[in-house]
XYZ file of C-alpha atoms in Angstrom:
552
model
C 0.015 0.003 0.002
C 1.183 3.499 -0.863
C 0.033 6.889 0.476
C 0.895 10.152 -1.249
C 0.298 13.876 -0.755
C -0.403 15.989 -3.855
C 1.092 19.497 -3.865
C -0.752 22.610 -5.044
C 0.938 23.312 -8.376
C 0.736 21.840 -11.835
C 4.154 20.242 -11.642
C 3.320 18.571 -8.316
C -0.074 17.356 -9.520
C 1.317 15.677 -12.634
C 4.285 14.322 -10.671
C 1.724 12.669 -8.359
C -0.092 11.216 -11.376
C 3.161 9.797 -12.722
C 3.933 8.271 -9.294
C 0.422 6.756 -9.205
C 1.030 5.119 -12.591
C 4.433 3.684 -11.629
C 3.284 2.416 -8.252
C 0.151 0.875 -9.771
C 2.180 -0.834 -12.504
C 4.095 -2.751 -9.825
C 0.930 -3.923 -8.014
C 0.510 -1.098 -5.510
C -2.813 0.068 -4.039
C -2.922 3.875 -3.724
C -4.255 6.489 -1.326
C -3.880 10.118 -2.472
C -4.334 13.166 -0.259
C -5.784 16.012 -2.400
C -6.554 18.536 0.369
C -3.586 20.778 -0.565
C -4.945 21.546 -4.025
C -6.751 24.915 -4.218
C -10.495 25.009 -4.674
C -12.656 26.051 -7.622
C -12.526 29.811 -8.114
C -9.181 30.313 -6.315
C -6.758 32.861 -7.716
C -3.776 31.589 -9.743
C -0.916 34.068 -9.423
C 1.141 32.768 -12.399
C -1.628 33.317 -14.968
C -3.846 35.811 -13.138
C -6.669 33.294 -13.706
C -9.034 31.200 -11.643
C -8.525 27.567 -10.596
C -10.810 24.776 -11.795
C -10.446 23.094 -8.411
C -9.720 19.485 -7.489
C -12.405 17.643 -9.494
C -10.987 17.857 -13.062
C -7.686 16.388 -11.833
C -9.483 13.531 -10.085
C -11.009 12.630 -13.420
C -7.447 12.161 -14.742
C -6.514 10.106 -11.651
C -9.513 7.879 -12.326
C -8.548 7.300 -15.950
C -4.904 6.619 -14.973
C -6.057 3.877 -12.567
C -8.045 2.292 -15.401
C -5.161 2.572 -17.878
C -2.395 1.239 -15.615
C -3.507 -1.975 -13.916
C -1.568 -3.803 -11.212
C 1.003 -5.778 -13.162
C -1.741 -7.094 -15.440
C -2.946 -9.170 -12.482
C -5.734 -7.024 -11.082
C -7.369 -3.694 -11.757
C -5.565 -0.482 -10.853
C -7.044 0.935 -7.667
C -6.799 4.331 -6.026
C -8.625 6.276 -3.326
C -8.668 10.097 -3.156
C -9.042 11.784 0.256
C -10.319 15.294 0.922
C -10.734 17.123 4.224
C -14.245 18.213 5.105
C -13.407 21.961 5.236
C -12.278 22.044 1.561
C -14.441 24.317 -0.589
C -14.771 21.579 -3.240
C -16.081 18.998 -0.763
C -19.711 19.172 -1.913
C -18.764 18.358 -5.478
C -16.278 15.760 -4.220
C -19.163 13.961 -2.492
C -20.922 13.518 -5.837
C -18.005 12.086 -7.827
C -19.439 8.567 -7.887
C -23.005 9.543 -8.888
C -24.374 8.044 -12.095
C -26.113 11.260 -13.077
C -24.817 14.750 -13.862
C -21.938 15.948 -16.039
C -19.806 12.881 -16.767
C -16.677 15.029 -17.101
C -17.003 15.713 -13.368
C -17.552 12.080 -12.345
C -15.071 9.310 -11.432
C -16.814 5.954 -11.854
C -13.777 3.742 -11.273
C -11.897 5.164 -8.303
C -12.653 5.342 -4.600
C -13.134 8.481 -2.516
C -13.004 9.152 1.221
C -13.843 12.005 3.603
C -10.986 12.976 5.919
C -13.080 14.390 8.755
C -11.713 16.596 11.597
C -13.152 16.182 15.093
C -14.292 19.834 15.100
C -16.718 19.013 12.275
C -18.158 16.079 14.246
C -18.550 18.281 17.328
C -20.407 20.899 15.254
C -22.670 18.117 13.925
C -23.339 16.871 17.467
C -24.004 20.393 18.729
C -25.996 21.646 15.719
C -23.462 24.341 14.729
C -22.444 25.906 11.415
C -19.445 24.866 9.309
C -17.335 26.963 6.960
C -15.638 25.704 3.802
C -12.335 27.268 2.712
C -9.785 26.996 -0.084
C -6.364 25.695 1.066
C -4.806 28.527 -0.986
C -6.029 31.001 1.643
C -5.622 28.719 4.744
C -2.588 26.603 3.904
C -1.799 25.594 7.513
C -5.128 23.774 8.200
C -3.897 20.786 6.206
C -1.019 20.103 8.629
C -2.824 20.886 11.878
C -4.889 18.472 13.971
C -6.598 18.292 17.349
C -6.845 21.492 19.385
C -4.245 23.244 17.134
C -6.558 22.722 14.154
C -9.544 23.968 16.133
C -7.809 27.217 17.114
C -6.577 27.937 13.568
C -9.964 27.093 12.054
C -11.774 29.465 14.442
C -9.385 32.266 13.432
C -10.162 31.682 9.717
C -13.897 31.643 10.488
C -13.583 35.019 12.203
C -11.683 36.377 9.177
C -14.410 35.088 6.866
C -17.109 36.680 9.018
C -15.312 40.051 9.008
C -14.908 39.978 5.215
C -11.124 39.607 5.308
C -11.440 36.240 3.514
C -13.716 36.384 0.496
C -13.490 32.785 -0.810
C -15.533 30.703 1.643
C -18.984 29.223 2.181
C -20.923 28.706 5.418
C -23.536 25.995 5.889
C -25.126 23.956 8.653
C -22.729 21.173 9.752
C -25.643 18.730 9.937
C -26.633 19.457 6.332
C -23.148 18.547 5.115
C -23.129 15.435 7.367
C -26.525 14.425 5.967
C -25.167 14.818 2.439
C -22.110 12.722 3.309
C -24.318 9.919 4.589
C -26.824 10.090 1.726
C -23.990 9.917 -0.865
C -22.442 7.026 1.047
C -25.784 5.227 0.904
C -26.423 6.068 -2.737
C -22.947 5.446 -4.211
C -20.944 3.636 -1.500
C -18.566 6.670 -1.396
C -16.901 8.732 -0.012
C -15.963 6.540 2.979
C -16.027 8.048 6.460
C -12.541 8.396 8.026
C -11.455 10.509 10.996
C -8.385 12.770 10.695
C -7.814 13.489 14.386
C -8.106 9.942 15.720
C -5.489 8.968 13.105
C -3.109 11.776 14.046
C -3.518 12.179 17.793
C -2.934 8.429 18.251
C -0.120 8.168 15.659
C 3.231 7.047 17.165
C 5.006 9.160 14.482
C 3.342 12.543 15.109
C 6.779 14.012 16.071
C 8.003 13.792 12.456
C 4.939 14.525 10.344
C 1.215 14.364 9.734
C -1.120 11.595 8.574
C -2.943 13.298 5.677
C -5.038 10.336 4.515
C -5.402 6.618 4.800
C -4.764 4.182 1.947
C -6.879 2.338 -0.601
C -8.490 0.137 2.086
C -8.518 2.551 5.068
C -6.243 0.497 7.353
C -2.915 2.345 6.887
C -2.323 5.613 8.783
C 1.184 6.849 7.992
C 2.718 10.291 7.500
C 3.010 11.724 3.993
C 4.545 14.923 2.623
C 5.919 16.340 -0.624
C 9.154 14.419 0.042
C 7.752 11.197 1.499
C 5.433 8.571 0.035
C 4.361 6.231 2.832
C 4.611 2.515 2.153
C 3.150 -0.305 4.167
C 3.888 -3.990 3.652
C 1.117 -6.194 4.991
C 0.667 -9.675 6.359
C -2.184 -11.458 8.141
C -2.402 -14.104 10.827
C -5.048 -16.784 10.320
C -6.755 -16.519 13.702
C -8.732 -19.773 13.490
C -5.476 -21.762 13.264
C -4.456 -20.325 16.652
C -7.172 -21.873 18.779
C -6.528 -24.809 21.083
C -8.679 -26.900 23.441
C -8.517 -25.635 27.029
C -8.637 -27.693 30.246
C -12.476 -27.438 30.317
C -12.758 -28.820 26.761
C -13.545 -25.405 25.252
C -11.599 -23.684 22.503
C -9.276 -20.880 23.646
C -6.560 -18.750 22.046
C -3.205 -20.574 21.921
C -0.871 -17.814 23.151
C 2.332 -19.814 22.660
C 1.562 -20.627 19.031
C 0.286 -17.087 18.372
C 3.495 -15.546 19.759
C 5.611 -17.808 17.518
C 3.566 -16.995 14.390
C 3.510 -13.247 15.067
C 7.246 -13.000 15.765
C 8.004 -14.954 12.550
C 5.604 -12.737 10.585
C 7.142 -9.534 11.972
C 10.632 -10.731 11.026
C 9.402 -11.549 7.488
C 7.715 -8.151 7.105
C 10.836 -6.358 8.373
C 12.911 -8.272 5.796
C 10.492 -7.272 3.020
C 11.259 -3.590 3.664
C 14.877 -4.195 2.632
C 14.354 -6.589 -0.285
C 11.316 -4.920 -1.864
C 11.369 -3.234 -5.255
C 10.367 0.453 -5.029
C 9.174 2.065 -8.239
C 9.582 5.578 -6.730
C 12.554 6.914 -4.705
C 10.334 8.887 -2.273
C 8.663 5.608 -1.291
C 11.977 3.805 -0.737
C 13.460 6.621 1.364
C 10.387 6.870 3.583
C 10.075 3.105 4.064
C 13.718 2.625 5.038
C 13.574 5.595 7.384
C 10.499 4.596 9.419
C 10.190 0.855 8.594
C 6.397 0.594 9.167
C 4.631 -2.757 8.664
C 1.014 -3.843 9.000
C 0.354 -7.224 10.566
C -3.359 -8.058 10.693
C -5.722 -10.983 11.140
C -8.144 -13.022 9.060
C -10.549 -15.829 9.848
C -12.091 -13.931 12.785
C -15.555 -15.244 11.863
C -14.170 -18.806 11.563
C -12.708 -18.520 15.067
C -16.167 -17.470 16.369
C -17.700 -20.564 14.705
C -15.111 -22.777 16.456
C -15.876 -21.040 19.759
C -19.628 -21.420 19.181
C -20.019 -17.638 19.634
C -22.467 -15.577 17.531
C -20.996 -12.401 16.024
C -23.824 -10.333 17.521
C -22.933 -11.006 21.172
C -20.964 -9.555 24.093
C -18.797 -12.704 24.028
C -17.746 -11.958 20.422
C -16.873 -8.332 21.332
C -14.834 -9.652 24.281
C -13.052 -12.138 21.992
C -12.309 -9.315 19.508
C -10.718 -7.406 22.415
C -8.637 -10.260 23.856
C -7.510 -11.725 20.499
C -6.380 -8.325 19.182
C -4.677 -7.498 22.465
C -2.656 -10.712 22.104
C -1.724 -10.123 18.446
C -0.643 -6.522 19.158
C 1.248 -7.424 22.323
C 3.260 -10.114 20.505
C 3.772 -7.848 17.437
C 5.156 -4.960 19.510
C 7.284 -7.409 21.516
C 8.647 -8.882 18.268
C 9.516 -5.403 16.971
C 11.425 -4.581 20.150
C 13.260 -7.944 19.837
C 14.207 -6.998 16.284
C 15.386 -3.609 17.538
C 17.683 -5.334 20.041
C 19.059 -7.493 17.206
C 19.100 -5.133 14.220
C 18.815 -1.620 15.670
C 15.981 0.903 16.035
C 14.304 2.623 13.099
C 15.993 5.956 12.453
C 13.154 8.348 13.411
C 12.466 6.579 16.747
C 13.569 9.447 19.033
C 10.564 11.496 20.167
C 7.939 8.977 18.963
C 5.116 7.868 21.255
C 7.019 4.580 21.714
C 10.046 6.559 22.897
C 7.828 8.528 25.304
C 6.445 5.312 26.827
C 2.993 5.844 25.310
C 1.534 2.627 23.870
C -1.488 2.575 21.519
C -4.019 1.975 24.314
C -2.529 4.899 26.301
C -3.021 7.199 23.306
C -6.796 7.011 23.894
C -6.170 9.441 26.773
C -4.506 11.864 24.329
C -7.551 11.642 22.052
C -10.011 12.259 24.918
C -7.888 15.236 26.012
C -7.773 16.774 22.508
C -11.498 16.251 21.902
C -12.571 17.403 25.338
C -14.535 14.192 25.849
C -16.437 12.340 23.095
C -14.348 9.175 23.577
C -16.272 6.253 25.072
C -14.110 3.157 24.884
C -13.742 0.087 27.101
C -10.223 0.181 28.641
C -9.867 -3.366 30.039
C -6.535 -5.209 29.599
C -5.364 -8.771 30.325
C -1.629 -8.919 29.535
C 1.552 -7.601 31.166
C 1.902 -4.309 29.281
C 4.282 -2.867 31.885
C 6.870 -5.512 31.005
C 6.565 -4.528 27.324
C 6.871 -0.818 28.175
C 10.062 -1.550 30.095
C 11.467 -3.589 27.209
C 10.711 -0.834 24.683
C 12.339 1.718 26.988
C 15.496 -0.448 26.970
C 15.678 -1.525 23.297
C 13.366 0.806 21.334
C 11.394 -0.382 18.288
C 12.495 -1.695 14.905
C 9.279 -0.496 13.198
C 7.447 2.830 13.535
C 4.119 0.990 13.086
C 3.394 -2.703 13.430
C -0.319 -3.538 13.152
C -3.051 -2.892 10.573
C -5.999 -5.088 9.581
C -6.281 -5.323 5.793
C -9.333 -6.721 3.946
C -7.433 -9.957 2.953
C -9.977 -10.624 0.177
C -7.691 -12.747 -2.011
C -5.480 -14.523 0.513
C -8.415 -15.572 2.701
C -10.103 -17.058 -0.385
C -6.931 -19.040 -1.126
C -6.748 -20.566 2.355
C -10.521 -20.909 2.696
C -11.473 -18.696 5.642
C -13.729 -15.639 5.992
C -11.892 -12.455 5.110
C -10.296 -10.248 7.747
C -12.669 -9.298 10.590
C -15.746 -9.645 8.400
C -18.928 -11.415 9.457
C -19.893 -14.199 7.063
C -21.366 -12.647 3.922
C -23.540 -15.692 3.273
C -23.580 -19.399 4.085
C -23.861 -20.033 0.373
C -22.373 -17.414 -1.935
C -20.592 -16.835 -5.221
C -17.264 -14.987 -5.217
C -15.582 -13.644 -8.291
C -12.171 -12.266 -9.252
C -10.183 -12.128 -12.493
C -9.850 -15.962 -12.382
C -13.641 -16.365 -12.646
C -16.533 -17.196 -10.314
C -16.674 -19.887 -7.662
C -19.342 -21.031 -5.217
C -18.487 -20.990 -1.514
C -20.397 -23.069 1.048
C -19.927 -22.560 4.801
C -18.165 -25.776 5.885
C -18.783 -25.134 9.585
C -22.511 -24.941 8.927
C -22.473 -28.150 6.869
C -20.568 -29.885 9.705
C -23.072 -28.761 12.355
C -26.111 -29.618 10.222
C -24.689 -33.094 9.542
C -24.253 -33.591 13.321
C -27.952 -32.713 13.732
C -28.959 -34.968 10.829
C -30.326 -31.961 8.920
C -27.988 -31.916 5.894
C -30.080 -33.180 2.954
C -31.330 -32.168 -0.482
C -34.213 -30.161 1.000
C -31.786 -28.177 3.149
C -29.588 -27.432 0.118
C -32.668 -26.202 -1.804
C -33.756 -24.071 1.184
C -30.272 -22.510 1.473
C -30.341 -21.624 -2.222
C -33.854 -20.248 -1.994
C -33.066 -18.027 1.011
C -29.678 -16.797 -0.376
C -27.727 -18.707 2.236
C -29.681 -17.236 5.165
C -30.972 -19.551 7.910
C -33.378 -17.020 9.458
C -36.493 -18.520 7.861
C -35.547 -22.224 7.986
C -37.543 -23.214 11.064
C -36.262 -26.774 11.418
C -32.789 -25.451 12.270
C -32.479 -24.831 16.071
C -32.465 -21.162 17.126
C -28.899 -21.227 18.566
C -27.550 -22.583 15.255
C -29.415 -19.861 13.313
C -27.960 -17.238 15.640
C -24.365 -18.607 15.311
C -24.629 -18.628 11.486
C -26.369 -15.263 11.110
C -25.021 -13.551 7.979
C -23.527 -10.053 7.723
C -26.851 -8.329 7.004
C -28.555 -10.116 9.934
C -26.006 -8.716 12.413
C -26.867 -5.241 13.676
C -24.062 -2.845 12.557
C -23.564 -1.609 16.129
C -21.976 -5.019 16.953
C -19.449 -4.501 14.123
C -18.557 -1.078 15.510
C -18.302 -2.309 19.129
C -15.961 -5.169 18.167
C -13.884 -2.795 15.991
C -13.602 -0.277 18.845
C -12.135 -2.944 21.134
C -9.594 -3.870 18.474
C -8.720 -0.243 17.676
C -7.702 0.273 21.309
C -4.615 -1.904 20.695
C -3.782 -1.144 17.065
C -1.144 1.463 16.149
C -2.645 1.912 12.662
C -6.269 1.130 11.694
C -8.571 -1.556 10.272
C -10.615 -2.072 7.127
C -14.070 -2.050 8.675
C -16.977 -2.665 6.314
C -20.399 -1.669 7.696
C -23.250 -4.023 6.695
C -26.730 -2.582 7.023
C -29.998 -4.191 5.981
C -32.867 -1.697 5.700
C -30.590 1.331 5.874
C -32.229 4.609 6.833
C -30.883 8.100 7.463
C -31.392 7.602 11.207
C -29.533 4.271 11.328
C -26.635 5.632 9.238
C -26.410 8.683 11.503
C -26.393 6.576 14.672
C -23.873 4.016 13.333
C -21.269 6.529 12.120
C -21.603 8.761 15.180
C -21.072 5.667 17.310
C -17.942 4.845 15.286
C -16.588 8.341 16.043
C -17.471 8.192 19.763
C -15.836 4.752 20.087
C -12.566 6.242 18.818
C -12.443 4.414 15.471
C -9.912 5.892 13.057
C -11.554 4.818 9.805
C -14.452 2.926 8.256
C -14.506 1.273 4.824
C -17.421 0.381 2.517
C -21.037 0.721 3.526
C -22.779 -2.418 2.298
C -26.569 -2.277 1.990
C -29.120 -4.752 0.659
C -30.849 -4.204 -2.667
C -34.538 -3.315 -2.792
C -35.383 -6.156 -5.168
C -34.261 -9.751 -5.673
C -33.616 -11.663 -8.889
C -35.827 -14.699 -9.453
C -33.970 -17.799 -8.199
C -33.211 -20.821 -10.326
C -31.407 -23.960 -9.248
C -29.463 -26.442 -11.293
């Protein structure tokens, strides 16, 4: 994954496009931060003209992603990020619409809102919100937390007094409503939170996180001289369960520690042996050495534990399993530091200051002045890790990020990432073609109950892999095998919040919502913000109509 910042001049913009093309050619997924680029109607000193804003350039980004695929193996993919105070944000929200002027639409690329906490507070409190051009407020882009709030208030006062002419004031809730309605209508732009990403970033002493990446799990600094790179790996959680003394499945800490320390060593090696298509990416990666170790097969582990996704027990397992993965990952990085040396920008980082990811929640609460409601329970010896980091430092600026794992989880046959099961009977497709996937755990349990027969197969097909209406299946089995759209989205957010407590980057969190309404969207995304989540990914909703079923 690569993250880039686009500078506000023609040379910088086309340099960024060239970098996108080169990175995409060698199978990179891209996240571009476009907030620097001046808004529509801004003055251009060199030509004494007016700027066309961000949107026409995004059209070119879109077409570049289509033209340069990832090594001929999969489609080129890019996500553009824009902060919510940018004067072009309203048009940015509409980029994925199927109506309107097609020259101002991007049908093939992803978009994401990079939302400051001040905006969310104004939404909560029913206040107004002012949009600016970065050409007249260049420092907002690099500020976050209370610093951003102070600077923003100064610009609002200037706008009110007439000192700043290029601005627009609207109700914060109206813009929030438009964000959510576009998300519902087009699946974009995704909702990501600037301040949670920055205030909790271990590397805030040497830069700013200006965007996330293509899949919203990477939160690394970018600038005109640095392209952030993150090499990813994922632990198959279901293969790290063992049978406890009481006969129940539990997390095998010994095996997990061994896997995680091996994975961290592999990822650290990759930084040195990788091919970098762009020098800025190489320099940045060797300087900070970030990696992103994540998990997959979370849903499979719940099946083995006999725990429904929509339950307190599942939220607790999300907490404890992620705590273990992160603990072992950070420990492995400090082991590597003892063996190979610290990463070069370690001095002054949160690690260096003895602040671990779960401690950084206090920093977030302090900067927001509240609005952080997160469970703080722990179960491992974090003081021992703190002491070890104090002694040896860290080999990697960042260690953990949960990627979507769409392809690799298919290959090994588990549910992707932290996703709930999409369906007990479904068809997946990629460039290799389409293939039918049946939930093996369900088949195993139905066979035990003597319920696996031709009628059951027909029923599963008829109900799209959902068990909700198949009465002869016992209620506890139906609840265990509830599919993504049968799980209330608040459970997804609660489990993600427990994981985010431990993670030094972020996670690709899809939100599944059956019967989406404005009210439910509003509640779900406000909950995500209050629970301290850094990012969210796709909003998945159900279609209003169904195709007539046929079986072969």
